[in-house]
PDB file of C-alpha atoms in Angstrom:
ATOM      1  CA  MET A   3    -242.020   5.216 154.882  1.00  0.00           C
ATOM      2  CA  ILE A   4    -245.358   7.032 154.626  1.00  0.00           C
ATOM      3  CA  LYS A   5    -248.386   5.016 155.731  1.00  0.00           C
ATOM      4  CA  LEU A   6    -250.998   7.775 155.967  1.00  0.00           C
ATOM      5  CA  VAL A   7    -251.763  10.984 154.046  1.00  0.00           C
ATOM      6  CA  ALA A   8    -253.872  13.645 155.765  1.00  0.00           C
ATOM      7  CA  SER A   9    -255.135  16.658 153.864  1.00  0.00           C
ATOM      8  CA  ASP A  10    -257.152  19.773 154.455  1.00  0.00           C
ATOM      9  CA  LEU A  11    -259.895  20.495 151.911  1.00  0.00           C
ATOM     10  CA  ASP A  12    -260.654  24.189 151.282  1.00  0.00           C
ATOM     11  CA  GLY A  13    -257.661  25.980 149.835  1.00  0.00           C
ATOM     12  CA  THR A  14    -255.714  22.731 149.591  1.00  0.00           C
ATOM     13  CA  ILE A  15    -257.724  20.376 147.367  1.00  0.00           C
ATOM     14  CA  ILE A  16    -260.814  22.539 146.758  1.00  0.00           C
ATOM     15  CA  ASP A  17    -260.273  26.037 145.366  1.00  0.00           C
ATOM     16  CA  LYS A  18    -261.995  29.308 146.283  1.00  0.00           C
ATOM     17  CA  ASN A  19    -264.712  28.668 143.687  1.00  0.00           C
ATOM     18  CA  ASN A  20    -265.445  25.222 145.169  1.00  0.00           C
ATOM     19  CA  LYS A  21    -263.773  23.485 142.214  1.00  0.00           C
ATOM     20  CA  ILE A  22    -261.358  20.523 142.264  1.00  0.00           C
ATOM     21  CA  ASN A  23    -258.567  20.143 139.722  1.00  0.00           C
ATOM     22  CA  GLU A  24    -258.792  16.753 138.001  1.00  0.00           C
ATOM     23  CA  GLU A  25    -255.142  16.049 138.894  1.00  0.00           C
ATOM     24  CA  ASN A  26    -256.107  16.063 142.565  1.00  0.00           C
ATOM     25  CA  PHE A  27    -258.551  13.213 141.943  1.00  0.00           C
ATOM     26  CA  LYS A  28    -255.788  11.272 140.188  1.00  0.00           C
ATOM     27  CA  ALA A  29    -253.417  11.892 143.104  1.00  0.00           C
ATOM     28  CA  ILE A  30    -256.003  10.618 145.603  1.00  0.00           C
ATOM     29  CA  ASN A  31    -256.454   7.515 143.453  1.00  0.00           C
ATOM     30  CA  LYS A  32    -252.679   7.038 143.661  1.00  0.00           C
ATOM     31  CA  ILE A  33    -252.809   7.223 147.470  1.00  0.00           C
ATOM     32  CA  ASN A  34    -255.578   4.630 147.574  1.00  0.00           C
ATOM     33  CA  SER A  35    -253.957   2.344 144.997  1.00  0.00           C
ATOM     34  CA  ASN A  36    -250.740   2.384 147.054  1.00  0.00           C
ATOM     35  CA  GLY A  37    -252.708   1.008 150.012  1.00  0.00           C
ATOM     36  CA  LEU A  38    -252.189   4.102 152.179  1.00  0.00           C
ATOM     37  CA  ASP A  39    -254.788   5.519 154.538  1.00  0.00           C
ATOM     38  CA  PHE A  40    -256.196   8.765 153.135  1.00  0.00           C
ATOM     39  CA  VAL A  41    -257.560  11.081 155.826  1.00  0.00           C
ATOM     40  CA  ILE A  42    -259.672  14.167 155.183  1.00  0.00           C
ATOM     41  CA  CYS A  43    -258.749  16.715 157.835  1.00  0.00           C
ATOM     42  CA  THR A  44    -261.096  19.705 157.792  1.00  0.00           C
ATOM     43  CA  GLY A  45    -262.686  22.380 159.908  1.00  0.00           C
ATOM     44  CA  LYS A  46    -266.069  21.442 158.479  1.00  0.00           C
ATOM     45  CA  THR A  47    -268.493  19.022 160.096  1.00  0.00           C
ATOM     46  CA  TYR A  48    -269.030  15.554 158.663  1.00  0.00           C
ATOM     47  CA  PRO A  49    -272.479  16.118 157.079  1.00  0.00           C
ATOM     48  CA  ILE A  50    -271.134  19.075 155.085  1.00  0.00           C
ATOM     49  CA  VAL A  51    -268.345  17.047 153.447  1.00  0.00           C
ATOM     50  CA  LYS A  52    -269.828  13.540 153.522  1.00  0.00           C
ATOM     51  CA  ASP A  53    -270.315  13.456 149.756  1.00  0.00           C
ATOM     52  CA  ILE A  54    -266.724  14.494 149.027  1.00  0.00           C
ATOM     53  CA  CYS A  55    -265.469  11.919 151.536  1.00  0.00           C
ATOM     54  CA  ASN A  56    -267.270   9.259 149.509  1.00  0.00           C
ATOM     55  CA  GLU A  57    -266.065  10.693 146.208  1.00  0.00           C
ATOM     56  CA  PHE A  58    -262.450  10.587 147.393  1.00  0.00           C
ATOM     57  CA  ASN A  59    -262.910   7.111 148.893  1.00  0.00           C
ATOM     58  CA  ALA A  60    -261.249   8.406 152.067  1.00  0.00           C
ATOM     59  CA  ASN A  61    -260.551   5.959 154.883  1.00  0.00           C
ATOM     60  CA  TYR A  62    -260.886   8.316 157.844  1.00  0.00           C
ATOM     61  CA  GLY A  63    -262.143  11.819 158.514  1.00  0.00           C
ATOM     62  CA  ILE A  64    -261.103  14.423 161.061  1.00  0.00           C
ATOM     63  CA  PHE A  65    -263.871  17.021 161.278  1.00  0.00           C
ATOM     64  CA  GLY A  66    -264.537  20.276 163.117  1.00  0.00           C
ATOM     65  CA  ASN A  67    -260.799  20.978 163.324  1.00  0.00           C
ATOM     66  CA  GLY A  68    -260.389  17.823 165.373  1.00  0.00           C
ATOM     67  CA  ASN A  69    -263.480  17.483 167.549  1.00  0.00           C
ATOM     68  CA  GLN A  70    -264.656  14.382 165.711  1.00  0.00           C
ATOM     69  CA  ILE A  71    -262.825  11.442 164.126  1.00  0.00           C
ATOM     70  CA  ILE A  72    -264.781   8.945 162.032  1.00  0.00           C
ATOM     71  CA  ASP A  73    -263.864   5.664 160.384  1.00  0.00           C
ATOM     72  CA  LEU A  74    -265.452   6.393 157.010  1.00  0.00           C
ATOM     73  CA  LYS A  75    -265.460   2.732 155.973  1.00  0.00           C
ATOM     74  CA  THR A  76    -267.750   1.755 158.841  1.00  0.00           C
ATOM     75  CA  ASP A  77    -269.164   5.143 160.034  1.00  0.00           C
ATOM     76  CA  LYS A  78    -267.743   4.322 163.476  1.00  0.00           C
ATOM     77  CA  VAL A  79    -267.107   7.415 165.609  1.00  0.00           C
ATOM     78  CA  ILE A  80    -263.584   7.035 167.006  1.00  0.00           C
ATOM     79  CA  TYR A  81    -263.556  10.297 168.969  1.00  0.00           C
ATOM     80  CA  THR A  82    -265.873  13.229 169.658  1.00  0.00           C
ATOM     81  CA  SER A  83    -266.037  16.247 172.003  1.00  0.00           C
ATOM     82  CA  PHE A  84    -268.434  19.122 172.685  1.00  0.00           C
ATOM     83  CA  LEU A  85    -268.280  22.572 174.269  1.00  0.00           C
ATOM     84  CA  SER A  86    -269.681  22.801 177.813  1.00  0.00           C
ATOM     85  CA  GLN A  87    -272.642  25.038 178.585  1.00  0.00           C
ATOM     86  CA  HIS A  88    -270.360  27.358 180.561  1.00  0.00           C
ATOM     87  CA  GLU A  89    -267.987  27.666 177.599  1.00  0.00           C
ATOM     88  CA  LEU A  90    -270.896  28.366 175.268  1.00  0.00           C
ATOM     89  CA  ASN A  91    -272.485  30.933 177.577  1.00  0.00           C
ATOM     90  CA  THR A  92    -269.208  32.790 178.104  1.00  0.00           C
ATOM     91  CA  SER A  93    -268.369  32.913 174.395  1.00  0.00           C
ATOM     92  CA  ILE A  94    -271.868  33.976 173.345  1.00  0.00           C
ATOM     93  CA  GLU A  95    -272.121  36.682 176.004  1.00  0.00           C
ATOM     94  CA  ILE A  96    -268.788  38.204 174.999  1.00  0.00           C
ATOM     95  CA  ALA A  97    -269.758  38.091 171.318  1.00  0.00           C
ATOM     96  CA  LYS A  98    -273.155  39.687 171.916  1.00  0.00           C
ATOM     97  CA  ALA A  99    -271.648  42.384 174.133  1.00  0.00           C
ATOM     98  CA  ASN A 100    -269.592  43.361 171.081  1.00  0.00           C
ATOM     99  CA  ASN A 101    -272.530  43.015 168.629  1.00  0.00           C
ATOM    100  CA  LEU A 102    -270.813  40.201 166.752  1.00  0.00           C
ATOM    101  CA  HIS A 103    -272.276  37.497 164.553  1.00  0.00           C
ATOM    102  CA  ILE A 104    -272.517  33.941 165.952  1.00  0.00           C
ATOM    103  CA  HIS A 105    -273.296  30.579 164.462  1.00  0.00           C
ATOM    104  CA  ILE A 106    -272.802  27.052 165.798  1.00  0.00           C
ATOM    105  CA  TYR A 107    -272.251  23.564 164.443  1.00  0.00           C
ATOM    106  CA  THR A 108    -273.723  20.347 165.765  1.00  0.00           C
ATOM    107  CA  ASN A 109    -273.124  16.925 164.206  1.00  0.00           C
ATOM    108  CA  ASN A 110    -275.956  17.601 161.738  1.00  0.00           C
ATOM    109  CA  ASP A 111    -276.966  21.252 161.923  1.00  0.00           C
ATOM    110  CA  ILE A 112    -275.782  24.794 161.335  1.00  0.00           C
ATOM    111  CA  ILE A 113    -277.652  27.080 163.711  1.00  0.00           C
ATOM    112  CA  THR A 114    -277.656  30.888 163.494  1.00  0.00           C
ATOM    113  CA  GLU A 115    -279.779  33.944 164.211  1.00  0.00           C
ATOM    114  CA  ASN A 116    -279.290  35.170 160.644  1.00  0.00           C
ATOM    115  CA  LEU A 117    -277.252  33.981 157.679  1.00  0.00           C
ATOM    116  CA  ALA A 118    -274.027  35.931 157.239  1.00  0.00           C
ATOM    117  CA  TYR A 119    -270.282  35.324 156.926  1.00  0.00           C
ATOM    118  CA  MET A 120    -269.304  31.613 157.113  1.00  0.00           C
ATOM    119  CA  ASP A 121    -272.834  30.307 157.672  1.00  0.00           C
ATOM    120  CA  LEU A 122    -274.034  32.224 154.615  1.00  0.00           C
ATOM    121  CA  ARG A 123    -271.107  30.767 152.668  1.00  0.00           C
ATOM    122  CA  ASN A 124    -272.106  27.263 153.777  1.00  0.00           C
ATOM    123  CA  TYR A 125    -275.740  27.936 152.919  1.00  0.00           C
ATOM    124  CA  LYS A 126    -274.792  28.942 149.381  1.00  0.00           C
ATOM    125  CA  LEU A 127    -272.576  25.870 148.992  1.00  0.00           C
ATOM    126  CA  TYR A 128    -274.689  23.217 150.716  1.00  0.00           C
ATOM    127  CA  GLU A 129    -278.300  24.435 150.605  1.00  0.00           C
ATOM    128  CA  GLU A 130    -279.378  21.348 148.662  1.00  0.00           C
ATOM    129  CA  ASN A 131    -277.465  18.841 150.810  1.00  0.00           C
ATOM    130  CA  PRO A 132    -280.160  16.753 152.566  1.00  0.00           C
ATOM    131  CA  SER A 133    -277.803  15.738 155.404  1.00  0.00           C
ATOM    132  CA  ILE A 134    -277.432  19.341 156.647  1.00  0.00           C
ATOM    133  CA  ASN A 135    -280.092  21.403 158.378  1.00  0.00           C
ATOM    134  CA  PHE A 136    -279.833  25.198 158.432  1.00  0.00           C
ATOM    135  CA  THR A 137    -281.781  26.422 161.449  1.00  0.00           C
ATOM    136  CA  ILE A 138    -282.459  30.121 162.068  1.00  0.00           C
ATOM    137  CA  VAL A 139    -283.508  30.997 165.613  1.00  0.00           C
ATOM    138  CA  ASP A 140    -284.401  34.177 167.515  1.00  0.00           C
ATOM    139  CA  ASP A 141    -281.952  33.647 170.381  1.00  0.00           C
ATOM    140  CA  ILE A 142    -279.163  31.137 169.876  1.00  0.00           C
ATOM    141  CA  GLN A 143    -278.253  30.913 173.577  1.00  0.00           C
ATOM    142  CA  LYS A 144    -281.814  30.133 174.669  1.00  0.00           C
ATOM    143  CA  TYR A 145    -282.198  27.666 171.813  1.00  0.00           C
ATOM    144  CA  ILE A 146    -279.107  25.722 172.924  1.00  0.00           C
ATOM    145  CA  ILE A 147    -280.282  25.561 176.528  1.00  0.00           C
ATOM    146  CA  ASN A 148    -283.946  24.767 175.837  1.00  0.00           C
ATOM    147  CA  ASN A 149    -283.144  22.032 173.317  1.00  0.00           C
ATOM    148  CA  LYS A 150    -280.069  20.637 175.095  1.00  0.00           C
ATOM    149  CA  ILE A 151    -277.968  21.027 171.952  1.00  0.00           C
ATOM    150  CA  ASN A 152    -274.519  19.421 171.786  1.00  0.00           C
ATOM    151  CA  VAL A 153    -272.291  22.039 170.135  1.00  0.00           C
ATOM    152  CA  SER A 154    -269.013  21.009 168.544  1.00  0.00           C
ATOM    153  CA  GLN A 155    -267.975  24.464 167.286  1.00  0.00           C
ATOM    154  CA  LEU A 156    -268.998  28.059 167.877  1.00  0.00           C
ATOM    155  CA  ILE A 157    -267.991  30.663 165.295  1.00  0.00           C
ATOM    156  CA  ILE A 158    -267.782  34.408 165.959  1.00  0.00           C
ATOM    157  CA  SER A 159    -267.474  36.601 162.843  1.00  0.00           C
ATOM    158  CA  SER A 160    -266.860  40.273 162.198  1.00  0.00           C
ATOM    159  CA  ASP A 161    -265.847  42.798 159.560  1.00  0.00           C
ATOM    160  CA  ASN A 162    -263.311  44.086 162.098  1.00  0.00           C
ATOM    161  CA  SER A 163    -260.429  42.615 164.101  1.00  0.00           C
ATOM    162  CA  LEU A 164    -261.288  39.856 166.593  1.00  0.00           C
ATOM    163  CA  GLU A 165    -257.922  39.861 168.390  1.00  0.00           C
ATOM    164  CA  ASP A 166    -259.325  41.563 171.510  1.00  0.00           C
ATOM    165  CA  VAL A 167    -262.345  39.262 171.580  1.00  0.00           C
ATOM    166  CA  LYS A 168    -260.063  36.237 171.385  1.00  0.00           C
ATOM    167  CA  SER A 169    -257.950  37.567 174.278  1.00  0.00           C
ATOM    168  CA  ASN A 170    -261.032  38.313 176.364  1.00  0.00           C
ATOM    169  CA  ILE A 171    -262.426  34.812 175.886  1.00  0.00           C
ATOM    170  CA  ALA A 172    -259.020  33.255 176.694  1.00  0.00           C
ATOM    171  CA  LYS A 173    -258.983  35.074 180.049  1.00  0.00           C
ATOM    172  CA  LYS A 174    -262.276  33.477 181.091  1.00  0.00           C
ATOM    173  CA  ILE A 175    -262.348  29.941 179.651  1.00  0.00           C
ATOM    174  CA  ASN A 176    -259.839  27.367 178.453  1.00  0.00           C
ATOM    175  CA  VAL A 177    -260.861  26.422 174.915  1.00  0.00           C
ATOM    176  CA  SER A 178    -259.185  25.923 171.543  1.00  0.00           C
ATOM    177  CA  MET A 179    -259.427  28.976 169.286  1.00  0.00           C
ATOM    178  CA  HIS A 180    -258.371  29.603 165.699  1.00  0.00           C
ATOM    179  CA  LEU A 181    -258.549  33.156 164.335  1.00  0.00           C
ATOM    180  CA  ILE A 182    -258.806  33.180 160.543  1.00  0.00           C
ATOM    181  CA  LYS A 183    -258.562  36.385 158.499  1.00  0.00           C
ATOM    182  CA  LYS A 184    -260.257  36.175 155.132  1.00  0.00           C
ATOM    183  CA  ARG A 185    -258.808  39.322 153.623  1.00  0.00           C
ATOM    184  CA  GLY A 186    -256.899  40.231 150.484  1.00  0.00           C
ATOM    185  CA  ILE A 187    -256.025  37.123 148.507  1.00  0.00           C
ATOM    186  CA  TYR A 188    -257.810  35.064 151.201  1.00  0.00           C
ATOM    187  CA  LYS A 189    -261.105  36.917 150.716  1.00  0.00           C
ATOM    188  CA  ASP A 190    -264.265  34.805 150.765  1.00  0.00           C
ATOM    189  CA  PHE A 191    -265.142  34.826 147.061  1.00  0.00           C
ATOM    190  CA  ILE A 192    -268.245  32.677 147.551  1.00  0.00           C
ATOM    191  CA  ILE A 193    -270.050  35.562 149.293  1.00  0.00           C
ATOM    192  CA  ASP A 194    -267.694  38.277 147.948  1.00  0.00           C
ATOM    193  CA  LYS A 195    -266.702  39.551 151.381  1.00  0.00           C
ATOM    194  CA  GLU A 196    -263.661  40.186 153.584  1.00  0.00           C
ATOM    195  CA  TYR A 197    -263.973  39.358 157.275  1.00  0.00           C
ATOM    196  CA  GLU A 198    -262.458  37.532 160.245  1.00  0.00           C
ATOM    197  CA  TYR A 199    -263.827  34.589 162.144  1.00  0.00           C
ATOM    198  CA  LEU A 200    -262.939  33.009 165.456  1.00  0.00           C
ATOM    199  CA  ASP A 201    -263.427  29.245 165.565  1.00  0.00           C
ATOM    200  CA  ILE A 202    -264.014  28.055 169.154  1.00  0.00           C
ATOM    201  CA  SER A 203    -263.853  24.358 170.044  1.00  0.00           C
ATOM    202  CA  PRO A 204    -263.316  22.279 173.205  1.00  0.00           C
ATOM    203  CA  LYS A 205    -259.891  22.425 174.888  1.00  0.00           C
ATOM    204  CA  LYS A 206    -257.048  20.743 172.978  1.00  0.00           C
ATOM    205  CA  THR A 207    -259.245  20.371 169.902  1.00  0.00           C
ATOM    206  CA  ASN A 208    -257.121  20.768 166.797  1.00  0.00           C
ATOM    207  CA  LYS A 209    -256.095  18.791 163.735  1.00  0.00           C
ATOM    208  CA  ASN A 210    -252.694  17.959 165.203  1.00  0.00           C
ATOM    209  CA  THR A 211    -254.090  16.391 168.373  1.00  0.00           C
ATOM    210  CA  ALA A 212    -256.678  14.510 166.328  1.00  0.00           C
ATOM    211  CA  LEU A 213    -253.952  13.061 164.106  1.00  0.00           C
ATOM    212  CA  ASN A 214    -252.131  11.894 167.246  1.00  0.00           C
ATOM    213  CA  ILE A 215    -255.314  10.174 168.436  1.00  0.00           C
ATOM    214  CA  LEU A 216    -255.879   8.575 165.032  1.00  0.00           C
ATOM    215  CA  GLY A 217    -252.219   7.550 164.852  1.00  0.00           C
ATOM    216  CA  ASN A 218    -252.490   5.763 168.188  1.00  0.00           C
ATOM    217  CA  TYR A 219    -255.698   4.096 167.012  1.00  0.00           C
ATOM    218  CA  LEU A 220    -254.009   2.839 163.826  1.00  0.00           C
ATOM    219  CA  ASN A 221    -250.569   2.283 165.368  1.00  0.00           C
ATOM    220  CA  ILE A 222    -248.998   4.760 162.925  1.00  0.00           C
ATOM    221  CA  ASN A 223    -246.316   7.208 164.085  1.00  0.00           C
ATOM    222  CA  ARG A 224    -246.381  10.874 163.114  1.00  0.00           C
ATOM    223  CA  SER A 225    -243.080  10.327 161.292  1.00  0.00           C
ATOM    224  CA  GLU A 226    -245.003   7.939 159.008  1.00  0.00           C
ATOM    225  CA  MET A 227    -247.606  10.585 158.116  1.00  0.00           C
ATOM    226  CA  MET A 228    -247.714  13.117 155.304  1.00  0.00           C
ATOM    227  CA  SER A 229    -249.913  16.190 155.861  1.00  0.00           C
ATOM    228  CA  VAL A 230    -250.974  18.836 153.352  1.00  0.00           C
ATOM    229  CA  GLY A 231    -252.650  22.155 154.118  1.00  0.00           C
ATOM    230  CA  ASP A 232    -252.909  25.877 153.456  1.00  0.00           C
ATOM    231  CA  ASN A 233    -254.343  27.614 156.517  1.00  0.00           C
ATOM    232  CA  LEU A 234    -253.231  28.500 160.039  1.00  0.00           C
ATOM    233  CA  ASN A 235    -255.369  25.746 161.585  1.00  0.00           C
ATOM    234  CA  ASP A 236    -253.068  23.323 159.706  1.00  0.00           C
ATOM    235  CA  TYR A 237    -249.912  24.739 161.366  1.00  0.00           C
ATOM    236  CA  ASP A 238    -249.173  22.094 164.028  1.00  0.00           C
ATOM    237  CA  MET A 239    -250.389  19.273 161.779  1.00  0.00           C
ATOM    238  CA  ILE A 240    -247.887  20.301 159.091  1.00  0.00           C
ATOM    239  CA  LYS A 241    -245.091  21.010 161.554  1.00  0.00           C
ATOM    240  CA  ASN A 242    -245.307  17.657 163.342  1.00  0.00           C
ATOM    241  CA  SER A 243    -245.785  15.258 160.431  1.00  0.00           C
ATOM    242  CA  GLY A 244    -242.988  13.276 158.845  1.00  0.00           C
ATOM    243  CA  ILE A 245    -243.637  15.184 155.621  1.00  0.00           C
ATOM    244  CA  GLY A 246    -245.501  18.456 156.078  1.00  0.00           C
ATOM    245  CA  VAL A 247    -246.540  20.255 152.900  1.00  0.00           C
ATOM    246  CA  ALA A 248    -247.909  23.754 152.368  1.00  0.00           C
ATOM    247  CA  VAL A 249    -249.500  24.479 148.996  1.00  0.00           C
ATOM    248  CA  ALA A 250    -248.295  27.620 147.213  1.00  0.00           C
ATOM    249  CA  ASN A 251    -251.318  29.720 148.245  1.00  0.00           C
ATOM    250  CA  SER A 252    -250.745  29.015 151.966  1.00  0.00           C
ATOM    251  CA  TYR A 253    -250.244  31.605 154.690  1.00  0.00           C
ATOM    252  CA  ASP A 254    -246.567  32.510 155.093  1.00  0.00           C
ATOM    253  CA  ASP A 255    -246.502  31.260 158.698  1.00  0.00           C
ATOM    254  CA  LEU A 256    -247.508  27.809 157.478  1.00  0.00           C
ATOM    255  CA  LYS A 257    -244.882  27.825 154.744  1.00  0.00           C
ATOM    256  CA  SER A 258    -242.237  28.576 157.377  1.00  0.00           C
ATOM    257  CA  VAL A 259    -242.772  25.205 159.137  1.00  0.00           C
ATOM    258  CA  ALA A 260    -243.474  23.056 156.066  1.00  0.00           C
ATOM    259  CA  LYS A 261    -240.856  20.619 154.838  1.00  0.00           C
ATOM    260  CA  TYR A 262    -242.008  21.352 151.290  1.00  0.00           C
ATOM    261  CA  VAL A 263    -243.908  24.224 149.660  1.00  0.00           C
ATOM    262  CA  THR A 264    -245.485  23.392 146.324  1.00  0.00           C
ATOM    263  CA  LYS A 265    -244.786  25.441 143.223  1.00  0.00           C
ATOM    264  CA  ASN A 266    -248.452  25.178 142.218  1.00  0.00           C
ATOM    265  CA  ASN A 267    -251.408  26.692 144.049  1.00  0.00           C
ATOM    266  CA  VAL A 268    -254.717  24.964 144.763  1.00  0.00           C
ATOM    267  CA  GLU A 269    -256.195  25.867 141.377  1.00  0.00           C
ATOM    268  CA  ASN A 270    -253.221  24.274 139.614  1.00  0.00           C
ATOM    269  CA  ALA A 271    -253.220  21.080 141.713  1.00  0.00           C
ATOM    270  CA  GLY A 272    -250.553  21.861 144.301  1.00  0.00           C
ATOM    271  CA  PHE A 273    -251.872  18.903 146.310  1.00  0.00           C
ATOM    272  CA  ALA A 274    -251.252  16.526 143.407  1.00  0.00           C
ATOM    273  CA  GLU A 275    -247.751  17.973 142.955  1.00  0.00           C
ATOM    274  CA  ALA A 276    -246.919  17.030 146.541  1.00  0.00           C
ATOM    275  CA  ILE A 277    -248.344  13.520 146.226  1.00  0.00           C
ATOM    276  CA  TYR A 278    -246.404  12.812 143.030  1.00  0.00           C
ATOM    277  CA  LYS A 279    -243.201  14.133 144.620  1.00  0.00           C
ATOM    278  CA  PHE A 280    -243.247  12.041 147.785  1.00  0.00           C
ATOM    279  CA  LEU A 281    -245.237   8.896 146.940  1.00  0.00           C
TER     280      LEU A 281
END
């Protein structure tokens, strides 16, 4: 019996044009009316998606790919973690040695040396959101040190492959890393660009681990959870839930571990299809 539904946002409920099919709203209302816990499970930080959390009337939020868990009914922080200064220094130095773009997330800010890639995407989407500050600095490493910034995520972006950069970082520090390739059908249509980005978070930070922590907090087993996603950072979350669902536009690797793959993509309310099928 499902007691909790966890869902990714971008590519799962929200389409590439930042639109939400009306059927997805109806499906979320069904979750809430059935008395189930609805959990937003996203790589974005809380301030970026706070409004949509309220609009969906979500009970809990897993943010930054798992580095923060918040009880959205009370704003209580259940769990949080940050990268160490050594982890930040190592990642930044490797990125700069390869002339790569960097931006970081704090609990309230997006900090970069210039807007490009994912931070430019976020700027275009959330420029008028008063809960988010976009800060442009001359030297991101010095800024972190001088201002004693707590960093939840560091993002390295490039037009080219980041596989070697990921391997190099893994040899020097033990952190969680997700390499996402926004190419072909996964192109970033908000800024009309293909690229790759490497999402770096504290060790063992991922959506799957966060769901385990939240499950223990709520006394809900993973077998009693339904998870829906589309991207590779949803892989373990989908694989280890009682019902793991990949929407039709998902990466093939994710589809391979899902218990159900929707017939409809995100634009055509694949999320709602899954909710109506299992609840």
